[in-house]
Amino acid sequence: MLHAADDHEERGEQVPPAKYHGLDTRAAVFRAVGRPLAVEEVTLDAPGPNGVVVRMAAVGICGTDLHQIRGEWQRPTPMVLGHEGAGVVEAVGDEVERVAVGDEVVLSWAPSCGECADCRRGRPAACVFLHRAIASGTLVDGTTGMTQGDETIYRGTATGCLAERVVVDERVALPTGGGVPLQEAALLGCAALTGVGAVLSAAGVTPGSSVVVVGSGGVGQFVIQGARIAGAGMVIAVDPLEQRREQAMRLGATHAVGPDELPELLKRLLPEGADFAFDAVGDPVTSESALRWTRSGGTAVIVGLPAAGLRLDLDPGEFSRREKRLTGTMYGSEDPAVALPALLEHVRAGRLDLSSLVGPVYPLDAIDEAVHASMAGSPGRVLVTP
Ligand SMILES: [Zn+2]
Ligand SMILES: [Zn+2]
């Protein structure tokens, strides 16, 4: 048995999976709303023939984790949260072909089942089996592969990587090819794929277009960068926090305002509305506002995930009389295995900035502080380094 504890010299040690009879690791476990996340020892099932052990180097706190922590979604507990991570492959199963020990990888939380209609159309993040698994706190095959004594430990977003080590299917561990610091690479795993994909794949923003981005948190900043990469002519960032507005300006926004100032600015610059508007928050108020500020014939895109049970209140005339389109996107509307190499190209060419979006970094033992920093709206992604 490999004890993962604090033995840093164990990092990178190449242990064949045959040696694993369950692997103990330390993980941040969410047990109940209002109770701080605690670092506990959990046992991981040994990797199967297509499984890999990843030593996590950095994990971002995503809005999805916060929904869970605030009790806005009902998922089984105890659960290891975290689905936006990067690390190093430490061991591989006998039949693994896509990655090797020592590879630096980004985790995808949407492996393709390859069989359902959504996976066949190249949208594994919309896979019905994946969404069932996420709602049940399991992997796509219905297992969790994590226990504590006799108790099942569930996985957040079919991943559960707020841990020193995680065992995943090889299709989940996407190699970076090296050269991208792992703290930065972690952001690619959810926020960047989601935000940049919303612009390039879901909306298809065209050069010269005008874009409004409501919300400049982790995902919003990548929507802004995606709009710049797409060649948008005007990119208006909307966020109540000054620091986030400043960051948006550095990353490609041409204007940045608070929500109250937006109507005045649009009256002056885009009286007919924007070609594209993105709701990077996922609240009915921000979704309705994105649709309102879209021009006739334009496209509004819901990117952020809402709390359970919320509903939109919309004027149907927006769609008939004004021919607006309202759509949504999940994980960038592209297969992560296809989208990640493209993002890495943007990073290497200097078009996609990751480093300035790395926010405060916390060790695993300070997980609760990390969660609070993320809830407080830290500019830049809050990272945990397990
Ligand atoms: Zn996420
Ligand atoms: Zn599927």
PDB file of C-alpha atoms and ligand atoms in Angstrom, residues 62 64 83 109 190 381, ligand 1:
ATOM      1  CA  CYS A  62     -14.964  26.478  -9.105  1.00  0.00           C
ATOM      2  CA  THR A  64     -19.770  24.365  -9.003  1.00  0.00           C
ATOM      3  CA  HIS A  83     -12.870  18.933 -10.675  1.00  0.00           C
ATOM      4  CA  TRP A 109     -14.532  16.020 -15.916  1.00  0.00           C
ATOM      5  CA  CYS A 190     -12.740  23.898 -16.167  1.00  0.00           C
ATOM      6  CA  ARG A 381      -8.879  31.644  -9.372  1.00  0.00           C
TER       7      ARG A 381
HETATM    8 ZN    ZN B   1     -15.967  23.950 -12.822  1.00  0.00          ZN
END
